Amino acid sequence: TQLLEQSPQFLSIQEGENLTVYCNSSSVFSSLQWYRQEPGEGPVLLVTVVTGGEVKKLKRLTFQFGDARKDSSLHITAAQPGDTGLYLCAGGGSSNTGKLIFGQGTTLQVKP
Amino acid sequence: DSGVTQTPKHLITATGQRVTLRCSPRSGDLSVYWYQQSLDQGLQFLIQYYNGEERAKGNILERFSAQQFPDLHSELNLSSLELGDSALYFCASSAPPVYGYTFGSGTRLTVV
């Protein structure tokens, strides 16, 4: 069974601080996605990485896929209150089903 | 609006009852996925349909069933409901290759 473990589970920081969220597994994934979810809404896709070692930037967010495609990280620079939410990583397997396995999520609170 | 429509948004029902959740995928997406989200379990994959056919199954209870119709909308049927079935139920859709999902805003089911 493929599992994704996210850490930390909860993060409360001040506006302007930097942070990193980790997503780890013992399994290899063909792709890794990061989503952000706000209360009462469905998760929204932030980025997809598919190549080992790939780094993608989305404004103040930097996403990295591990060389062995077993882990990923999300780094936020100068966090803002608008970054508050639940961050989820999700891994796609090698099967053609498209099924994604989700991590438990990291709840981020950015205080002004 | 993500393009994935889920109805109803909220549902309160009694134990032992049966309910049907409805999902219309984003235009052009052939795959529909159902996930259950609870506080202690995170996002758990239930079932996937692709162009009307079941493609993958997760830890879906025997009391739960789903189908995808010719117009590609999908329904998730939950029967003999128990208190523990209270959760957020999300539908998502995707187009191949699967590099990410588009989620609906979910149905919050409360069993009393």
mmCIF file of C-alpha atoms in Angstrom:
data_model
loop_
_atom_site.group_PDB
_atom_site.id
_atom_site.type_symbol
_atom_site.label_atom_id
_atom_site.label_comp_id
_atom_site.label_asym_id
_atom_site.label_seq_id
_atom_site.Cartn_x
_atom_site.Cartn_y
_atom_site.Cartn_z
ATOM 1 C CA THR A 1 0.000 0.000 0.000
ATOM 2 C CA GLN A 2 1.349 3.373 -0.990
ATOM 3 C CA LEU A 3 1.384 5.948 1.788
ATOM 4 C CA LEU A 4 2.389 9.598 1.895
ATOM 5 C CA GLU A 5 3.418 11.163 5.181
ATOM 6 C CA GLN A 6 3.349 14.919 5.556
ATOM 7 C CA SER A 7 5.162 16.916 8.171
ATOM 8 C CA PRO A 8 4.546 18.943 10.116
ATOM 9 C CA GLN A 9 0.825 18.358 10.649
ATOM 10 C CA PHE A 10 0.280 21.855 12.034
ATOM 11 C CA LEU A 11 2.242 25.057 11.580
ATOM 12 C CA SER A 12 1.485 28.450 13.084
ATOM 13 C CA ILE A 13 3.826 31.260 12.069
ATOM 14 C CA GLN A 14 4.011 35.024 11.858
ATOM 15 C CA GLU A 15 3.593 36.933 8.633
ATOM 16 C CA GLY A 16 6.920 37.278 6.832
ATOM 17 C CA GLU A 17 8.438 34.013 8.052
ATOM 18 C CA ASN A 18 9.586 31.204 5.766
ATOM 19 C CA LEU A 19 8.426 27.607 6.060
ATOM 20 C CA THR A 20 8.861 24.183 4.491
ATOM 21 C CA VAL A 21 6.381 21.330 4.361
ATOM 22 C CA TYR A 22 7.579 17.818 3.632
ATOM 23 C CA CYS A 23 5.885 14.903 1.932
ATOM 24 C CA ASN A 24 7.615 11.523 2.204
ATOM 25 C CA SER A 25 7.001 7.970 1.097
ATOM 26 C CA SER A 26 8.796 4.663 0.702
ATOM 27 C CA SER A 27 7.067 4.253 -2.668
ATOM 28 C CA VAL A 28 7.968 5.719 -6.033
ATOM 29 C CA PHE A 29 5.370 7.956 -7.626
ATOM 30 C CA SER A 30 5.026 8.812 -11.297
ATOM 31 C CA SER A 31 3.858 12.308 -10.375
ATOM 32 C CA LEU A 32 3.351 14.423 -7.294
ATOM 33 C CA GLN A 33 0.791 17.157 -6.872
ATOM 34 C CA TRP A 34 0.295 19.802 -4.223
ATOM 35 C CA TYR A 35 -3.137 21.140 -3.372
ATOM 36 C CA ARG A 36 -4.418 23.870 -1.074
ATOM 37 C CA GLN A 37 -7.776 23.546 0.614
ATOM 38 C CA GLU A 38 -9.765 26.225 2.406
ATOM 39 C CA PRO A 39 -12.592 25.495 4.886
ATOM 40 C CA GLY A 40 -15.794 24.439 3.158
ATOM 41 C CA GLU A 41 -14.151 24.083 -0.236
ATOM 42 C CA GLY A 42 -12.539 21.362 -2.285
ATOM 43 C CA PRO A 43 -8.754 21.163 -2.714
ATOM 44 C CA VAL A 44 -7.319 23.346 -5.474
ATOM 45 C CA LEU A 45 -4.355 22.151 -7.510
ATOM 46 C CA LEU A 46 -1.219 24.276 -7.048
ATOM 47 C CA VAL A 47 1.376 22.345 -9.022
ATOM 48 C CA THR A 48 2.292 18.987 -10.553
ATOM 49 C CA VAL A 49 5.849 17.661 -10.695
ATOM 50 C CA VAL A 50 6.713 14.584 -12.714
ATOM 51 C CA THR A 51 10.501 14.435 -13.103
ATOM 52 C CA GLY A 52 12.873 13.418 -10.309
ATOM 53 C CA GLY A 53 14.752 16.482 -9.081
ATOM 54 C CA GLU A 54 12.263 18.866 -10.688
ATOM 55 C CA VAL A 55 11.812 22.275 -9.083
ATOM 56 C CA LYS A 56 8.836 24.515 -9.836
ATOM 57 C CA LYS A 57 8.155 28.017 -8.566
ATOM 58 C CA LEU A 58 4.789 29.673 -8.178
ATOM 59 C CA LYS A 59 5.376 33.233 -6.930
ATOM 60 C CA ARG A 60 6.555 32.762 -3.305
ATOM 61 C CA LEU A 61 6.010 28.978 -3.382
ATOM 62 C CA THR A 62 8.773 26.575 -4.430
ATOM 63 C CA PHE A 63 8.028 22.909 -5.018
ATOM 64 C CA GLN A 64 10.617 20.167 -5.352
ATOM 65 C CA PHE A 65 10.308 16.519 -6.351
ATOM 66 C CA GLY A 66 12.961 14.232 -4.890
ATOM 67 C CA ASP A 67 15.511 12.637 -7.210
ATOM 68 C CA ALA A 68 14.098 9.172 -6.486
ATOM 69 C CA ARG A 69 10.514 10.426 -6.887
ATOM 70 C CA LYS A 70 9.631 9.279 -3.350
ATOM 71 C CA ASP A 71 9.417 12.640 -1.648
ATOM 72 C CA SER A 72 8.581 16.269 -2.205
ATOM 73 C CA SER A 73 8.752 19.586 -0.417
ATOM 74 C CA LEU A 74 6.881 22.859 -0.502
ATOM 75 C CA HIS A 75 8.726 25.984 0.601
ATOM 76 C CA ILE A 76 6.926 29.276 1.174
ATOM 77 C CA THR A 77 8.944 32.475 1.380
ATOM 78 C CA ALA A 78 7.680 35.456 3.362
ATOM 79 C CA ALA A 79 4.353 33.849 4.276
ATOM 80 C CA GLN A 80 1.247 35.999 4.212
ATOM 81 C CA PRO A 81 -2.121 35.560 5.989
ATOM 82 C CA GLY A 82 -3.635 34.662 2.617
ATOM 83 C CA ASP A 83 -1.434 31.543 2.593
ATOM 84 C CA THR A 84 -3.428 30.123 5.519
ATOM 85 C CA GLY A 85 -5.043 26.798 4.681
ATOM 86 C CA LEU A 86 -4.620 23.036 4.465
ATOM 87 C CA TYR A 87 -1.816 21.917 2.159
ATOM 88 C CA LEU A 88 -2.077 18.427 0.720
ATOM 89 C CA CYS A 89 0.399 16.421 -1.287
ATOM 90 C CA ALA A 90 -0.848 13.659 -3.551
ATOM 91 C CA GLY A 91 1.025 10.974 -5.431
ATOM 92 C CA GLY A 92 0.099 9.289 -8.669
ATOM 93 C CA GLY A 93 1.133 5.668 -9.195
ATOM 94 C CA SER A 94 2.392 3.937 -12.298
ATOM 95 C CA SER A 95 -0.990 2.378 -13.078
ATOM 96 C CA ASN A 96 -3.165 3.985 -15.702
ATOM 97 C CA THR A 97 -6.069 4.557 -13.346
ATOM 98 C CA GLY A 98 -5.157 8.094 -12.405
ATOM 99 C CA LYS A 99 -5.908 7.345 -8.762
ATOM 100 C CA LEU A 100 -4.121 9.702 -6.371
ATOM 101 C CA ILE A 101 -2.962 8.882 -2.850
ATOM 102 C CA PHE A 102 -3.187 11.882 -0.533
ATOM 103 C CA GLY A 103 -1.097 12.769 2.474
ATOM 104 C CA GLN A 104 -2.828 13.711 5.728
ATOM 105 C CA GLY A 105 -2.217 17.384 5.112
ATOM 106 C CA THR A 106 -0.452 20.270 6.806
ATOM 107 C CA THR A 107 -2.590 22.955 8.381
ATOM 108 C CA LEU A 108 -0.855 26.315 8.042
ATOM 109 C CA GLN A 109 -1.871 29.398 9.972
ATOM 110 C CA VAL A 110 -0.137 32.666 9.167
ATOM 111 C CA LYS A 111 -0.795 35.351 11.749
ATOM 112 C CA PRO A 112 -0.631 39.036 10.783
ATOM 113 C CA ASP B 1 -16.357 27.845 -9.902
ATOM 114 C CA SER B 2 -14.060 24.878 -10.550
ATOM 115 C CA GLY B 3 -16.300 23.386 -13.213
ATOM 116 C CA VAL B 4 -17.098 20.315 -11.081
ATOM 117 C CA THR B 5 -20.585 20.535 -9.591
ATOM 118 C CA GLN B 6 -21.630 18.591 -6.537
ATOM 119 C CA THR B 7 -25.101 18.484 -5.037
ATOM 120 C CA PRO B 8 -26.345 18.780 -2.404
ATOM 121 C CA LYS B 9 -23.856 20.875 -0.474
ATOM 122 C CA HIS B 10 -25.203 19.764 2.899
ATOM 123 C CA LEU B 11 -27.163 16.683 3.892
ATOM 124 C CA ILE B 12 -28.459 15.708 7.311
ATOM 125 C CA THR B 13 -30.043 12.307 7.665
ATOM 126 C CA ALA B 14 -30.758 9.634 10.239
ATOM 127 C CA THR B 15 -28.941 6.376 10.826
ATOM 128 C CA GLY B 16 -30.147 3.549 8.627
ATOM 129 C CA GLN B 17 -31.182 5.839 5.809
ATOM 130 C CA ARG B 18 -29.966 5.967 2.206
ATOM 131 C CA VAL B 19 -28.721 9.041 0.361
ATOM 132 C CA THR B 20 -27.481 9.847 -3.135
ATOM 133 C CA LEU B 21 -24.731 12.348 -3.862
ATOM 134 C CA ARG B 22 -24.443 13.770 -7.349
ATOM 135 C CA CYS B 23 -21.457 14.997 -9.325
ATOM 136 C CA SER B 24 -21.123 16.621 -12.737
ATOM 137 C CA PRO B 25 -17.511 16.601 -13.967
ATOM 138 C CA ARG B 26 -15.715 19.435 -15.694
ATOM 139 C CA SER B 27 -16.602 19.627 -19.363
ATOM 140 C CA GLY B 28 -14.479 17.201 -21.370
ATOM 141 C CA ASP B 29 -13.213 15.179 -18.385
ATOM 142 C CA LEU B 30 -13.978 11.489 -18.688
ATOM 143 C CA SER B 31 -12.738 10.368 -15.257
ATOM 144 C CA VAL B 32 -14.643 10.901 -12.040
ATOM 145 C CA TYR B 33 -13.215 10.108 -8.614
ATOM 146 C CA TRP B 34 -14.982 9.972 -5.259
ATOM 147 C CA TYR B 35 -13.145 10.691 -2.028
ATOM 148 C CA GLN B 36 -14.223 10.762 1.609
ATOM 149 C CA GLN B 37 -12.604 13.319 3.914
ATOM 150 C CA SER B 38 -12.806 13.066 7.666
ATOM 151 C CA LEU B 39 -10.739 14.753 10.346
ATOM 152 C CA ASP B 40 -8.932 11.607 11.429
ATOM 153 C CA GLN B 41 -8.589 9.857 8.059
ATOM 154 C CA GLY B 42 -7.789 12.622 5.629
ATOM 155 C CA LEU B 43 -8.811 12.209 1.983
ATOM 156 C CA GLN B 44 -9.583 8.558 1.321
ATOM 157 C CA PHE B 45 -10.087 7.267 -2.202
ATOM 158 C CA LEU B 46 -13.386 5.480 -2.703
ATOM 159 C CA ILE B 47 -13.868 4.755 -6.388
ATOM 160 C CA GLN B 48 -13.062 5.931 -9.925
ATOM 161 C CA TYR B 49 -15.095 5.785 -13.099
ATOM 162 C CA TYR B 50 -13.786 6.401 -16.592
ATOM 163 C CA ASN B 51 -16.253 7.009 -19.411
ATOM 164 C CA GLY B 52 -18.961 4.985 -17.692
ATOM 165 C CA GLU B 53 -16.816 2.070 -16.554
ATOM 166 C CA GLU B 54 -15.447 1.402 -13.076
ATOM 167 C CA ARG B 55 -11.664 1.862 -13.289
ATOM 168 C CA ALA B 56 -10.363 1.614 -9.733
ATOM 169 C CA LYS B 57 -11.725 0.852 -6.310
ATOM 170 C CA GLY B 58 -10.430 1.928 -2.922
ATOM 171 C CA ASN B 59 -11.609 1.073 0.557
ATOM 172 C CA ILE B 60 -15.237 1.598 -0.347
ATOM 173 C CA LEU B 61 -17.714 -0.061 1.986
ATOM 174 C CA GLU B 62 -20.169 -2.596 0.580
ATOM 175 C CA ARG B 63 -22.970 -0.280 1.728
ATOM 176 C CA PHE B 64 -21.665 2.313 -0.730
ATOM 177 C CA SER B 65 -21.995 2.122 -4.497
ATOM 178 C CA ALA B 66 -21.483 4.441 -7.420
ATOM 179 C CA GLN B 67 -22.102 4.723 -11.115
ATOM 180 C CA GLN B 68 -21.305 7.016 -14.013
ATOM 181 C CA PHE B 69 -24.008 7.733 -16.553
ATOM 182 C CA PRO B 70 -23.719 8.234 -20.348
ATOM 183 C CA ASP B 71 -23.703 12.011 -19.875
ATOM 184 C CA LEU B 72 -20.681 11.426 -17.563
ATOM 185 C CA HIS B 73 -22.314 12.645 -14.377
ATOM 186 C CA SER B 74 -21.811 10.326 -11.436
ATOM 187 C CA GLU B 75 -23.773 9.383 -8.361
ATOM 188 C CA LEU B 76 -22.527 7.962 -5.083
ATOM 189 C CA ASN B 77 -25.122 5.992 -3.149
ATOM 190 C CA LEU B 78 -24.669 5.508 0.578
ATOM 191 C CA SER B 79 -27.053 3.128 2.356
ATOM 192 C CA SER B 80 -27.679 1.835 5.878
ATOM 193 C CA LEU B 81 -25.961 4.956 7.088
ATOM 194 C CA GLU B 82 -24.048 4.933 10.358
ATOM 195 C CA LEU B 83 -22.831 7.781 12.534
ATOM 196 C CA GLY B 84 -19.295 7.088 11.344
ATOM 197 C CA ASP B 85 -20.255 7.852 7.755
ATOM 198 C CA SER B 86 -20.507 11.532 8.641
ATOM 199 C CA ALA B 87 -17.843 13.235 6.551
ATOM 200 C CA LEU B 88 -17.159 15.447 3.573
ATOM 201 C CA TYR B 89 -17.569 13.627 0.277
ATOM 202 C CA PHE B 90 -15.676 15.062 -2.681
ATOM 203 C CA CYS B 91 -15.944 14.373 -6.331
ATOM 204 C CA ALA B 92 -13.072 15.207 -8.655
ATOM 205 C CA SER B 93 -12.579 14.909 -12.379
ATOM 206 C CA SER B 94 -9.579 14.734 -14.668
ATOM 207 C CA ALA B 95 -8.548 14.377 -18.271
ATOM 208 C CA PRO B 96 -5.746 12.064 -19.374
ATOM 209 C CA PRO B 97 -2.902 12.158 -18.700
ATOM 210 C CA VAL B 98 -3.714 12.644 -15.061
ATOM 211 C CA TYR B 99 -1.568 15.496 -13.860
ATOM 212 C CA GLY B 100 -4.045 16.733 -11.325
ATOM 213 C CA TYR B 101 -7.654 16.751 -10.304
ATOM 214 C CA THR B 102 -10.340 19.401 -10.357
ATOM 215 C CA PHE B 103 -12.414 19.020 -7.221
ATOM 216 C CA GLY B 104 -15.974 19.992 -6.536
ATOM 217 C CA SER B 105 -16.858 21.888 -3.377
ATOM 218 C CA GLY B 106 -18.038 18.712 -1.662
ATOM 219 C CA THR B 107 -21.110 17.396 0.117
ATOM 220 C CA ARG B 108 -21.087 17.560 3.900
ATOM 221 C CA LEU B 109 -22.987 14.539 5.174
ATOM 222 C CA THR B 110 -24.135 14.466 8.766
ATOM 223 C CA VAL B 111 -25.712 11.282 10.077
ATOM 224 C CA VAL B 112 -27.659 11.740 13.314
#
